[in-house]
CSV table of C-alpha atoms in Angstrom, one decimal:
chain,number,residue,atom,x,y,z
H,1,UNK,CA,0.6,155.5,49.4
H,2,UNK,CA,-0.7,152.0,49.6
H,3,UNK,CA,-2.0,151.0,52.9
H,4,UNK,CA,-2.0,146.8,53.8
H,5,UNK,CA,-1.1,144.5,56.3
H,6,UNK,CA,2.9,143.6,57.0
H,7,UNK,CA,1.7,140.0,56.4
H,8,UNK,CA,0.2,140.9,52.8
H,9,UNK,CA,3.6,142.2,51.9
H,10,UNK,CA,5.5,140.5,53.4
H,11,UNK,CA,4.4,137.7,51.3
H,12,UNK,CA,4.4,139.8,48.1
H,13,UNK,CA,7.8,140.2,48.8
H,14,UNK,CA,9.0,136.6,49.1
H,15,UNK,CA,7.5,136.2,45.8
H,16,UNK,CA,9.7,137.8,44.3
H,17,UNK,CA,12.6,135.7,42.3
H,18,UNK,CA,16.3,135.3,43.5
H,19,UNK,CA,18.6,135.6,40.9
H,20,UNK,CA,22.3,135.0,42.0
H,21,UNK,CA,24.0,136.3,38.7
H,22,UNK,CA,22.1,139.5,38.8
H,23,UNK,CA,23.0,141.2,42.4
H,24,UNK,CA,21.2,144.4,41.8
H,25,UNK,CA,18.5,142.8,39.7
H,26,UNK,CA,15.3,145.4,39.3
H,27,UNK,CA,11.8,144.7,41.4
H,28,UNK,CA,8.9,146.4,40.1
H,29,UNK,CA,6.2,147.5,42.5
H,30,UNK,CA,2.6,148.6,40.9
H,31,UNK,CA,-0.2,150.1,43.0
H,32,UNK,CA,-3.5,150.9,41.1
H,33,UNK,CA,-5.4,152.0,43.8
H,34,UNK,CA,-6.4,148.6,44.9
H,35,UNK,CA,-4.0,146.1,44.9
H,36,UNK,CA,0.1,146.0,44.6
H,37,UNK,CA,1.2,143.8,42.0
H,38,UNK,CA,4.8,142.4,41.7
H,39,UNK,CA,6.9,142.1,38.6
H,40,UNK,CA,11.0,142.0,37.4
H,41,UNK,CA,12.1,145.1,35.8
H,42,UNK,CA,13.0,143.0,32.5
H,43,UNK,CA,9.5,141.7,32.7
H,44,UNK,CA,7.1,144.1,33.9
H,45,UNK,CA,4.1,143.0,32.3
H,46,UNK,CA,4.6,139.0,33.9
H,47,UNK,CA,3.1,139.8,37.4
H,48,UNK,CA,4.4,137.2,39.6
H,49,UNK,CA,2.3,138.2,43.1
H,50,UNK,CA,-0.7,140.6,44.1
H,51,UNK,CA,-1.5,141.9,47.7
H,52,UNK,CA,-4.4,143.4,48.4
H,53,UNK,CA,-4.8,146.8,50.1
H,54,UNK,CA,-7.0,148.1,52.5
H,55,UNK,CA,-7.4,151.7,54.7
H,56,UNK,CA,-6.9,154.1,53.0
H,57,UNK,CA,-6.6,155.1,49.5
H,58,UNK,CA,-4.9,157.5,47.1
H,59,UNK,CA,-3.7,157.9,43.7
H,60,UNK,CA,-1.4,155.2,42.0
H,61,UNK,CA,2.3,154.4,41.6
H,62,UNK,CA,4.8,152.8,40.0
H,63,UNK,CA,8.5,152.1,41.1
H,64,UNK,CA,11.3,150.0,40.1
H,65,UNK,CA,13.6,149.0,43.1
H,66,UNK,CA,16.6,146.5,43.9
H,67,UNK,CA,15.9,143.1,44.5
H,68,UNK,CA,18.7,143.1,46.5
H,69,UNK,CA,17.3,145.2,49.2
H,70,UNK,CA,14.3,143.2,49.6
H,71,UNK,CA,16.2,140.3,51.8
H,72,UNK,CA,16.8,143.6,54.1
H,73,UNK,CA,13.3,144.8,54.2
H,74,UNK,CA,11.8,141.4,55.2
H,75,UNK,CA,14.3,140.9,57.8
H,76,UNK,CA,12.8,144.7,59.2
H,77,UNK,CA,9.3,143.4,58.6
H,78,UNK,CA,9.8,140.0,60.9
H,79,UNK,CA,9.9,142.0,64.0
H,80,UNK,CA,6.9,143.8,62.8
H,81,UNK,CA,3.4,142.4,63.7
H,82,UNK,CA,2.2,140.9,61.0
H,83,UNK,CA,-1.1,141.6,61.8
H,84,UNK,CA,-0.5,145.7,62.2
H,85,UNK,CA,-1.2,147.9,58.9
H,86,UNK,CA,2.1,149.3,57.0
H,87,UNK,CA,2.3,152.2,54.6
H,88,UNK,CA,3.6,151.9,51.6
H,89,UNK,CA,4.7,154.8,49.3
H,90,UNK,CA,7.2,156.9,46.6
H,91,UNK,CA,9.3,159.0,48.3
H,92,UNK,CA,11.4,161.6,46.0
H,93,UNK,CA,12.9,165.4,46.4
H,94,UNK,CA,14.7,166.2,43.5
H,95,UNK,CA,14.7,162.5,41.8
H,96,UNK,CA,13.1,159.2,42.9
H,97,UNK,CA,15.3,158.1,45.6
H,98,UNK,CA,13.4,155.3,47.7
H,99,UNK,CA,10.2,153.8,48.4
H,100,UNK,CA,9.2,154.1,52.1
H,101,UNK,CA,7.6,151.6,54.3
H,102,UNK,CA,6.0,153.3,57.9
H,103,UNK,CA,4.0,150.6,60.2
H,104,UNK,CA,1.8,152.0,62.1
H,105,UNK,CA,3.2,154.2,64.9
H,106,UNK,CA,6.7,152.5,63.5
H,107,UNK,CA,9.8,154.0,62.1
H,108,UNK,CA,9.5,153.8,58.6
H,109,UNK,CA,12.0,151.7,56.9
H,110,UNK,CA,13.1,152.1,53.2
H,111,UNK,CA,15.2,151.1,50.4
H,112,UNK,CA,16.5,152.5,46.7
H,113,UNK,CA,14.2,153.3,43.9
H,114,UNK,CA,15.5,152.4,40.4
H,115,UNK,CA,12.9,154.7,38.6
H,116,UNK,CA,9.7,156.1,39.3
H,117,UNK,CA,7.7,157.1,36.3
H,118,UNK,CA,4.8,158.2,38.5
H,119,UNK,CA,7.2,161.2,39.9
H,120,UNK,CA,6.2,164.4,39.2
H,121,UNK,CA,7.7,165.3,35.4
H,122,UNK,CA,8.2,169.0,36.8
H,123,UNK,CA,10.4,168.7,39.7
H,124,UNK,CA,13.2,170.8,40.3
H,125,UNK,CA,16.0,171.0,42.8
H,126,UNK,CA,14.8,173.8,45.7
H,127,UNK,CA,16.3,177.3,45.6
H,128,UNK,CA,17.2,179.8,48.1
H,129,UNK,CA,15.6,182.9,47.9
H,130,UNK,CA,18.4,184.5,46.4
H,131,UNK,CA,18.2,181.6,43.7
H,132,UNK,CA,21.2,179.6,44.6
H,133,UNK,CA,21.2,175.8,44.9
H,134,UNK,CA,21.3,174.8,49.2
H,135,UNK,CA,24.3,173.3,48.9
H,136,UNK,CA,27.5,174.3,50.5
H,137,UNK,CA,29.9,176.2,48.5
C-alpha cells in the first residue's frame, strides 16, 4: 500500500498519455516505498510523473493497469477532497485482478490489473477442506 493525498494522484494520473489507437493501452504504476512513479507498459523504464507518498509505509509494488480505466478513476477522485489521504494498493486472490484505491473512511474504488509481478509467486486457488475447488458444480 502506498498512502498520499487524492491531489498527488490525481495529478500522477493526468500524466499519463492518451493514446487513441491503443484503447486498452498498459499504465504502469511503481511504488518503492517512497514515491509512485508513472510509466507506459511498452516503456517502463521512461517515467513520465512521480507523487510523493506520505503516512504510512510498507513494502513495494509494481502493477500494470489499463489506461483506459484511468479517465474512470479521476472522474471517482473529483468528488473526493483532494486534500484527504487515499490508499493505494495490489489487490489479488488467485491472480492479480485490480489495484484498489480506499480514501479515507471512503469506499474504495478500483480498476483492472494487467500484471503484477510483485504478487506472491506461490499463490494457489483456496480449497475446501475436503480439497475441492469452491466453485459450484
Amino acid at each position: 500500500m502506498a498512502q498520499l493525498t487524492i491531489r498527488d494522484l490525481y495529478d500522477l494520473l493526468s500524466r499519463a498519455s492518451r493514446r487513441r489507437d491503443l484503447e486498452q493501452d498498459g499504465i504502469r504504476l511503481v511504488y518503492d516505498g517512497t514515491a509512485i512513479h508513472l510509466s507506459t507498459a511498452d516503456q517502463p523504464d521512461t517515467v513520465i510523473a512521480t507523487a510523493r507518498t506520505c503516512g504510512f509505509v510498507t513494502g513495494s509494488w509494481d502493477v500494470t493497469a489499463y489506461q483506459a480505466s484511468v479517465a474512470t478513476v479521476m472522474a471517482w477522485m473529483r468528488m473526493l477532497d483532494s486534500e484527504d489521504l487515499i490508499d493505494v494498493s495490489p489487490f489479488w486472490a488467485s491472480a492479480p485482478v485490480l489495484i484498489a484505491f480506499t480514501p479515507a473512511g471512503g469506499q474504495t474504488g478500483a480498476f483492472p490489473v494487467i500484471a503484477c509481478p510483485t504478487a506472491p509467486a506461490d499463490r494457489r486457488p483456496l480449497l475446501r477442506a475436503d480439497g475441492l475447488p469452491p466453485c459450484p458444480e
